[in-house]
PDB file of C-alpha atoms in Angstrom:
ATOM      1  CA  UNK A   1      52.856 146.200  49.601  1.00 44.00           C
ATOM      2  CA  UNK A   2      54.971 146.742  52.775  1.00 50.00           C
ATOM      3  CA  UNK A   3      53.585 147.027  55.802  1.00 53.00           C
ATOM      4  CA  UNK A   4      54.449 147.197  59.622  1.00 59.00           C
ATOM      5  CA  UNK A   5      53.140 144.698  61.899  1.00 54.00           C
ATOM      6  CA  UNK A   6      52.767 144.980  65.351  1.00 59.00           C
ATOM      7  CA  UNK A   7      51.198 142.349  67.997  1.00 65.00           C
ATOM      8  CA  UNK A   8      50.832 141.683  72.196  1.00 65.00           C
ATOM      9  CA  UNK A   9      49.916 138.080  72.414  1.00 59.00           C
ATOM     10  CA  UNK A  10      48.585 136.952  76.096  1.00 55.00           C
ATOM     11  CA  UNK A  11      51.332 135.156  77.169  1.00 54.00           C
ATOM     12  CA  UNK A  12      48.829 132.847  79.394  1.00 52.00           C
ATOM     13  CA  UNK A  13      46.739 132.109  76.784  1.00 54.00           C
ATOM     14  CA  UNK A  14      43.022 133.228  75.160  1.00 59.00           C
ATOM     15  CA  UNK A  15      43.676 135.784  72.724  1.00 66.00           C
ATOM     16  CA  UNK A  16      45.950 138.913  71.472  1.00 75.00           C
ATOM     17  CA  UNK A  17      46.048 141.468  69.434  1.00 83.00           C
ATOM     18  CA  UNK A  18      47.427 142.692  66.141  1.00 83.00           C
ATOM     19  CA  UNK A  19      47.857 145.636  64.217  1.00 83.00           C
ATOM     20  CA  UNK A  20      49.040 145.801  60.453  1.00 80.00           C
ATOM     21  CA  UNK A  21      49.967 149.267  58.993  1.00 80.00           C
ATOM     22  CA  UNK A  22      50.234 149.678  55.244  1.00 76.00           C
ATOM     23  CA  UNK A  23      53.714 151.752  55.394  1.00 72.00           C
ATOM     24  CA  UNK A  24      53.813 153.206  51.883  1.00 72.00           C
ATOM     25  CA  UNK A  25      50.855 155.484  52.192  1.00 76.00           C
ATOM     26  CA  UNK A  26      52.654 158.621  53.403  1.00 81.00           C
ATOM     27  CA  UNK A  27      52.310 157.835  56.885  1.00 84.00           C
ATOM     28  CA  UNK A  28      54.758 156.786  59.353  1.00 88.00           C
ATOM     29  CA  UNK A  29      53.904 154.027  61.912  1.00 87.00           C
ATOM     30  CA  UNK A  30      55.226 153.867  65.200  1.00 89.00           C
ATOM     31  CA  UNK A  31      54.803 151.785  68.066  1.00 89.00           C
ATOM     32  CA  UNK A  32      53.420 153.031  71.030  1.00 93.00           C
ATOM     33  CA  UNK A  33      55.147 151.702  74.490  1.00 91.00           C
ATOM     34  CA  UNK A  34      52.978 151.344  77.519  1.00 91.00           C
ATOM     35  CA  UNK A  35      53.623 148.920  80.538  1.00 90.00           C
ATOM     36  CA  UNK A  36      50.739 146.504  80.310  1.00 88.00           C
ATOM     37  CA  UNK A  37      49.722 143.453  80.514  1.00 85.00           C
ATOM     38  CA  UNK A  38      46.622 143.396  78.533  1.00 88.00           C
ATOM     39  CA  UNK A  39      46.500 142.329  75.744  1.00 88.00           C
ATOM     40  CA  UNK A  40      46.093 145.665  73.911  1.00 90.00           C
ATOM     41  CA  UNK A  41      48.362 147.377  71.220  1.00 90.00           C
ATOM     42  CA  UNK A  42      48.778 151.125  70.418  1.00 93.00           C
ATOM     43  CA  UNK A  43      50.648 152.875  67.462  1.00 92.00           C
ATOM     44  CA  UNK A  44      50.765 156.306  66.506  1.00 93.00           C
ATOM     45  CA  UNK A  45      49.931 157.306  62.799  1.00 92.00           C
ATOM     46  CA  UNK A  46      52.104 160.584  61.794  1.00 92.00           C
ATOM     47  CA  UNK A  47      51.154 162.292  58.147  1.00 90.00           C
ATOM     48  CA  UNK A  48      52.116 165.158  57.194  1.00 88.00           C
ATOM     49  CA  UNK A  49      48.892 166.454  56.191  1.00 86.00           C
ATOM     50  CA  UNK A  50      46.865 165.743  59.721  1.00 87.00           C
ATOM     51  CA  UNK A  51      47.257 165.348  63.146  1.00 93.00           C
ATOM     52  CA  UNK A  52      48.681 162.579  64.972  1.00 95.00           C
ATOM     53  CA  UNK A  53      46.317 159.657  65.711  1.00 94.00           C
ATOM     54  CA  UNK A  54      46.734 157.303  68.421  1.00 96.00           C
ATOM     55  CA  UNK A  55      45.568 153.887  67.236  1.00 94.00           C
ATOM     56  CA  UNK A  56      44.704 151.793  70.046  1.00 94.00           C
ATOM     57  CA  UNK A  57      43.277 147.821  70.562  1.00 91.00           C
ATOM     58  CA  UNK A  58      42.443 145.644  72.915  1.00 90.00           C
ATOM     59  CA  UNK A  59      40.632 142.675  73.610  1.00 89.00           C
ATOM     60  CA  UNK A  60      38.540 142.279  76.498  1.00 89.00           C
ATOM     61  CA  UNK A  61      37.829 138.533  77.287  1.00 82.00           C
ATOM     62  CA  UNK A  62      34.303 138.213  78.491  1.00 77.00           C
ATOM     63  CA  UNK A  63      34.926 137.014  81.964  1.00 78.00           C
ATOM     64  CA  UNK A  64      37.102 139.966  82.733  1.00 85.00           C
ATOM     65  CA  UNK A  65      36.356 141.821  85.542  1.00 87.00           C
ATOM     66  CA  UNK A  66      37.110 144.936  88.049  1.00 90.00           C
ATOM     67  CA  UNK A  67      40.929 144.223  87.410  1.00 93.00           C
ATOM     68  CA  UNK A  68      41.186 144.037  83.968  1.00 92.00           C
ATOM     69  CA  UNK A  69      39.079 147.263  83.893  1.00 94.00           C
ATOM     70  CA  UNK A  70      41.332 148.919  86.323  1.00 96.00           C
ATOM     71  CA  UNK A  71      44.385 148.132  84.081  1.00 94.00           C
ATOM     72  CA  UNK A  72      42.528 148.999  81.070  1.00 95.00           C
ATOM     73  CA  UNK A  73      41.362 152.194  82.754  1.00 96.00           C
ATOM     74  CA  UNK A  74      45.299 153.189  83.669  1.00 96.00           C
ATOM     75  CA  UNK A  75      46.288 152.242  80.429  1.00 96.00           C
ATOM     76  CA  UNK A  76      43.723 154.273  78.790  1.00 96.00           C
ATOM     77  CA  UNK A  77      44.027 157.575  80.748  1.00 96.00           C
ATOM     78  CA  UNK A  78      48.055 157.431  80.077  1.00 96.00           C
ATOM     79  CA  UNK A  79      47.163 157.604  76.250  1.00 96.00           C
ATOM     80  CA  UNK A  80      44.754 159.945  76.524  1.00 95.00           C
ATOM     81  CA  UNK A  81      47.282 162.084  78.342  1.00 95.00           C
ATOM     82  CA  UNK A  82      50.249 161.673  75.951  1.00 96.00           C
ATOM     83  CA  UNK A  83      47.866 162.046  72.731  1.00 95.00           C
ATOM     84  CA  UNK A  84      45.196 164.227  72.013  1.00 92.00           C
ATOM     85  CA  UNK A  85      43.294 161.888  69.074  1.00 95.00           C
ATOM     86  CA  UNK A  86      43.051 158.309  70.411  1.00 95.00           C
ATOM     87  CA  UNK A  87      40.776 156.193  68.589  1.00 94.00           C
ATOM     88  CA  UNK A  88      40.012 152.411  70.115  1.00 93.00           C
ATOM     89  CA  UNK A  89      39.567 149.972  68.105  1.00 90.00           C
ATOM     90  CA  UNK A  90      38.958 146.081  69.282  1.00 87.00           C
ATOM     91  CA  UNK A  91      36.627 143.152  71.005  1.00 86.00           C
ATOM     92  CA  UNK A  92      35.329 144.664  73.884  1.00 88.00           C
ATOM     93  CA  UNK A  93      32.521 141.891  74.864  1.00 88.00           C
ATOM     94  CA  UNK A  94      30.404 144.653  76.900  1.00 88.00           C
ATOM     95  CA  UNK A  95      27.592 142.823  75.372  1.00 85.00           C
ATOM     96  CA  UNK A  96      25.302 144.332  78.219  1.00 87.00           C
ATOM     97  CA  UNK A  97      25.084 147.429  76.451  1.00 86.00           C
ATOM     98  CA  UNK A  98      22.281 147.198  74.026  1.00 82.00           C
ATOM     99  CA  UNK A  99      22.249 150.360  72.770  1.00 83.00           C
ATOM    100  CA  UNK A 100      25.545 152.875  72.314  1.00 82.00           C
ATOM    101  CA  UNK A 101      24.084 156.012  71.227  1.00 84.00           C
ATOM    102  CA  UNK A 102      22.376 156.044  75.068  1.00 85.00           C
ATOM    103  CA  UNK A 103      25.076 153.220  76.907  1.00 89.00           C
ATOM    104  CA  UNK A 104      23.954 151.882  79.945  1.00 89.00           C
ATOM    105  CA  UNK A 105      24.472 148.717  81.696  1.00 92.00           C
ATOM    106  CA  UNK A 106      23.220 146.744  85.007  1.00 93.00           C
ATOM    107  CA  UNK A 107      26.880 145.255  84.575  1.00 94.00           C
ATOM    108  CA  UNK A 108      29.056 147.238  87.133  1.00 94.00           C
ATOM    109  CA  UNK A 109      32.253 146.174  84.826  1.00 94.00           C
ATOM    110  CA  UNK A 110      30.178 147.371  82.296  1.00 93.00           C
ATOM    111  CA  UNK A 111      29.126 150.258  83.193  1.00 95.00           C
ATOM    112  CA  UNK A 112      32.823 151.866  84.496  1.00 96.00           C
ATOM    113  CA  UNK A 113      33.834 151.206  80.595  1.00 94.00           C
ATOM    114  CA  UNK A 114      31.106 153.722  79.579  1.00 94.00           C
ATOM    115  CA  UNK A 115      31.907 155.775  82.406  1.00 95.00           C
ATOM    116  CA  UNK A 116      35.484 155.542  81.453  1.00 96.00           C
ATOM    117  CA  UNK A 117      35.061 156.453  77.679  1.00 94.00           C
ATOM    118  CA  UNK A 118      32.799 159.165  78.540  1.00 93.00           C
ATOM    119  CA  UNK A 119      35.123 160.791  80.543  1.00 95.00           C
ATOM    120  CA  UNK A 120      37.756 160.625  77.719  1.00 94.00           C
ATOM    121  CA  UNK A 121      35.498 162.142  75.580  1.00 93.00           C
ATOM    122  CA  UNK A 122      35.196 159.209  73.674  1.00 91.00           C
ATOM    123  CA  UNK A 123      32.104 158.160  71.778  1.00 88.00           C
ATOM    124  CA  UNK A 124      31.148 154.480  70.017  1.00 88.00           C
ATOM    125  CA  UNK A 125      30.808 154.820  66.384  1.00 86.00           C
ATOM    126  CA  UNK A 126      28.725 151.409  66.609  1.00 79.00           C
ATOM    127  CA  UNK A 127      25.267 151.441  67.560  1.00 72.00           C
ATOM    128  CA  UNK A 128      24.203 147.846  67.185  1.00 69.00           C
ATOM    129  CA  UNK A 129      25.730 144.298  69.079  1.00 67.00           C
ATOM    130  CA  UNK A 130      28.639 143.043  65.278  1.00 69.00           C
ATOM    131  CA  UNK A 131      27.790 140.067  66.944  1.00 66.00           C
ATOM    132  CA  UNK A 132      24.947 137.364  66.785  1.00 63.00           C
ATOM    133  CA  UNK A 133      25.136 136.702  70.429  1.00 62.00           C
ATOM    134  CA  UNK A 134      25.617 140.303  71.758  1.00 52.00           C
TER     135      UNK A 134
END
Protein backbone atom coordinates (compact mmCIF):
# COMPACT_ATOMS: atom_id res chain seq x y z
CA UNK A 1 0.00 0.00 0.00
CA UNK A 2 1.10 3.63 -0.69
CA UNK A 3 -0.03 6.20 1.13
CA UNK A 4 0.49 10.03 1.76
CA UNK A 5 1.41 11.23 5.05
CA UNK A 6 0.99 14.44 6.32
CA UNK A 7 1.83 15.89 10.01
CA UNK A 8 2.11 19.57 12.15
CA UNK A 9 4.08 18.66 15.17
CA UNK A 10 4.01 21.51 18.08
CA UNK A 11 7.22 22.74 17.75
CA UNK A 12 7.18 23.64 21.71
CA UNK A 13 6.24 20.50 22.70
CA UNK A 14 2.85 18.35 23.95
CA UNK A 15 1.43 16.86 21.00
CA UNK A 16 0.73 17.01 17.00
CA UNK A 17 -1.07 15.76 14.58
CA UNK A 18 -1.04 13.31 11.71
CA UNK A 19 -2.89 12.34 8.84
CA UNK A 20 -2.23 9.14 6.63
CA UNK A 21 -4.11 8.86 3.25
CA UNK A 22 -4.27 5.51 1.50
CA UNK A 23 -3.36 7.01 -2.15
CA UNK A 24 -4.38 4.11 -4.38
CA UNK A 25 -8.06 4.24 -3.73
CA UNK A 26 -9.07 6.59 -6.56
CA UNK A 27 -8.71 9.58 -4.61
CA UNK A 28 -6.23 12.23 -4.74
CA UNK A 29 -4.80 13.74 -1.49
CA UNK A 30 -3.73 17.10 -1.14
CA UNK A 31 -2.49 19.17 1.49
CA UNK A 32 -4.32 21.92 2.66
CA UNK A 33 -2.13 25.26 3.54
CA UNK A 34 -3.33 27.48 6.30
CA UNK A 35 -1.10 29.87 8.48
CA UNK A 36 -1.35 28.35 11.92
CA UNK A 37 0.15 27.54 14.65
CA UNK A 38 -1.97 24.91 16.11
CA UNK A 39 -1.32 22.00 15.91
CA UNK A 40 -4.03 21.01 13.40
CA UNK A 41 -3.73 19.46 9.81
CA UNK A 42 -6.15 19.74 6.83
CA UNK A 43 -6.16 17.86 3.40
CA UNK A 44 -8.57 17.84 0.78
CA UNK A 45 -9.91 14.41 -0.59
CA UNK A 46 -10.78 14.81 -4.53
CA UNK A 47 -12.71 11.58 -6.26
CA UNK A 48 -14.13 11.63 -9.09
CA UNK A 49 -17.30 10.22 -8.09
CA UNK A 50 -18.15 12.86 -5.02
CA UNK A 51 -17.56 16.07 -3.84
CA UNK A 52 -14.56 17.45 -2.39
CA UNK A 53 -14.07 16.84 1.36
CA UNK A 54 -12.05 18.90 3.54
CA UNK A 55 -10.40 16.66 6.13
CA UNK A 56 -9.46 18.56 9.04
CA UNK A 57 -7.57 17.71 12.75
CA UNK A 58 -6.55 19.18 15.54
CA UNK A 59 -5.65 18.65 18.93
CA UNK A 60 -6.77 20.75 21.62
CA UNK A 61 -4.55 20.39 24.79
CA UNK A 62 -6.74 20.58 27.82
CA UNK A 63 -5.41 23.69 29.37
CA UNK A 64 -6.03 25.67 26.26
CA UNK A 65 -7.86 28.58 26.54
CA UNK A 66 -9.56 31.89 24.89
CA UNK A 67 -6.41 32.05 22.53
CA UNK A 68 -6.14 28.83 21.28
CA UNK A 69 -9.92 29.05 20.60
CA UNK A 70 -9.54 32.29 18.85
CA UNK A 71 -6.88 30.74 16.50
CA UNK A 72 -8.82 27.67 16.16
CA UNK A 73 -11.92 29.76 15.47
CA UNK A 74 -9.91 31.82 12.47
CA UNK A 75 -8.58 28.79 11.28
CA UNK A 76 -11.83 27.13 11.15
CA UNK A 77 -13.99 29.86 9.49
CA UNK A 78 -11.11 30.18 6.61
CA UNK A 79 -11.89 26.42 5.77
CA UNK A 80 -15.24 26.67 6.00
CA UNK A 81 -15.02 29.52 3.53
CA UNK A 82 -12.70 27.90 0.95
CA UNK A 83 -14.65 24.39 1.21
CA UNK A 84 -18.08 23.60 1.36
CA UNK A 85 -17.74 19.80 3.15
CA UNK A 86 -15.30 20.11 6.09
CA UNK A 87 -15.37 17.33 8.37
CA UNK A 88 -13.15 17.63 11.86
CA UNK A 89 -11.71 15.04 13.04
CA UNK A 90 -9.31 15.03 16.37
CA UNK A 91 -8.79 15.35 20.45
CA UNK A 92 -10.75 18.11 21.35
CA UNK A 93 -10.67 17.65 25.39
CA UNK A 94 -14.11 19.73 25.76
CA UNK A 95 -14.75 17.15 28.32
CA UNK A 96 -17.39 19.64 29.89
CA UNK A 97 -19.80 18.69 27.43
CA UNK A 98 -21.59 15.68 28.64
CA UNK A 99 -23.91 15.28 26.18
CA UNK A 100 -23.46 16.28 22.16
CA UNK A 101 -26.75 15.68 20.75
CA UNK A 102 -27.91 18.87 23.23
CA UNK A 103 -23.98 20.55 23.85
CA UNK A 104 -23.76 22.80 26.54
CA UNK A 105 -21.09 23.78 28.84
CA UNK A 106 -20.50 26.09 32.11
CA UNK A 107 -16.90 26.21 30.43
CA UNK A 108 -16.80 29.63 28.56
CA UNK A 109 -13.85 27.99 26.27
CA UNK A 110 -16.17 25.40 26.03
CA UNK A 111 -18.98 26.70 25.20
CA UNK A 112 -17.57 29.23 22.10
CA UNK A 113 -16.43 25.65 20.48
CA UNK A 114 -20.15 24.66 20.36
CA UNK A 115 -21.05 28.01 19.47
CA UNK A 116 -18.42 27.93 16.86
CA UNK A 117 -19.41 24.52 15.24
CA UNK A 118 -22.92 25.44 15.33
CA UNK A 119 -22.47 28.29 13.40
CA UNK A 120 -20.56 26.25 10.73
CA UNK A 121 -23.24 24.06 10.55
CA UNK A 122 -21.35 21.48 11.98
CA UNK A 123 -22.75 18.68 14.10
CA UNK A 124 -20.77 15.89 16.52
CA UNK A 125 -21.29 12.48 15.26
CA UNK A 126 -20.26 11.34 18.96
CA UNK A 127 -22.67 11.40 21.62
CA UNK A 128 -20.81 9.90 24.54
CA UNK A 129 -17.17 11.17 26.45
CA UNK A 130 -14.29 8.00 23.96
CA UNK A 131 -12.71 8.62 27.03
CA UNK A 132 -12.72 7.11 30.66
CA UNK A 133 -12.08 10.41 32.22
CA UNK A 134 -14.33 12.66 30.03
Amino acid sequence: CIYKYINNFNKTGGGGVMIFCKVNLGIKVQEVKVKTELPAVSVLLKSEKLPPICLSTLYRYDYSGHDFYKEAEKYFVCLIKRYKNLTIIGDLNLSSVTDWNLPISNDSVHESYIHLFNSLGLRSLIDQPTHRDG
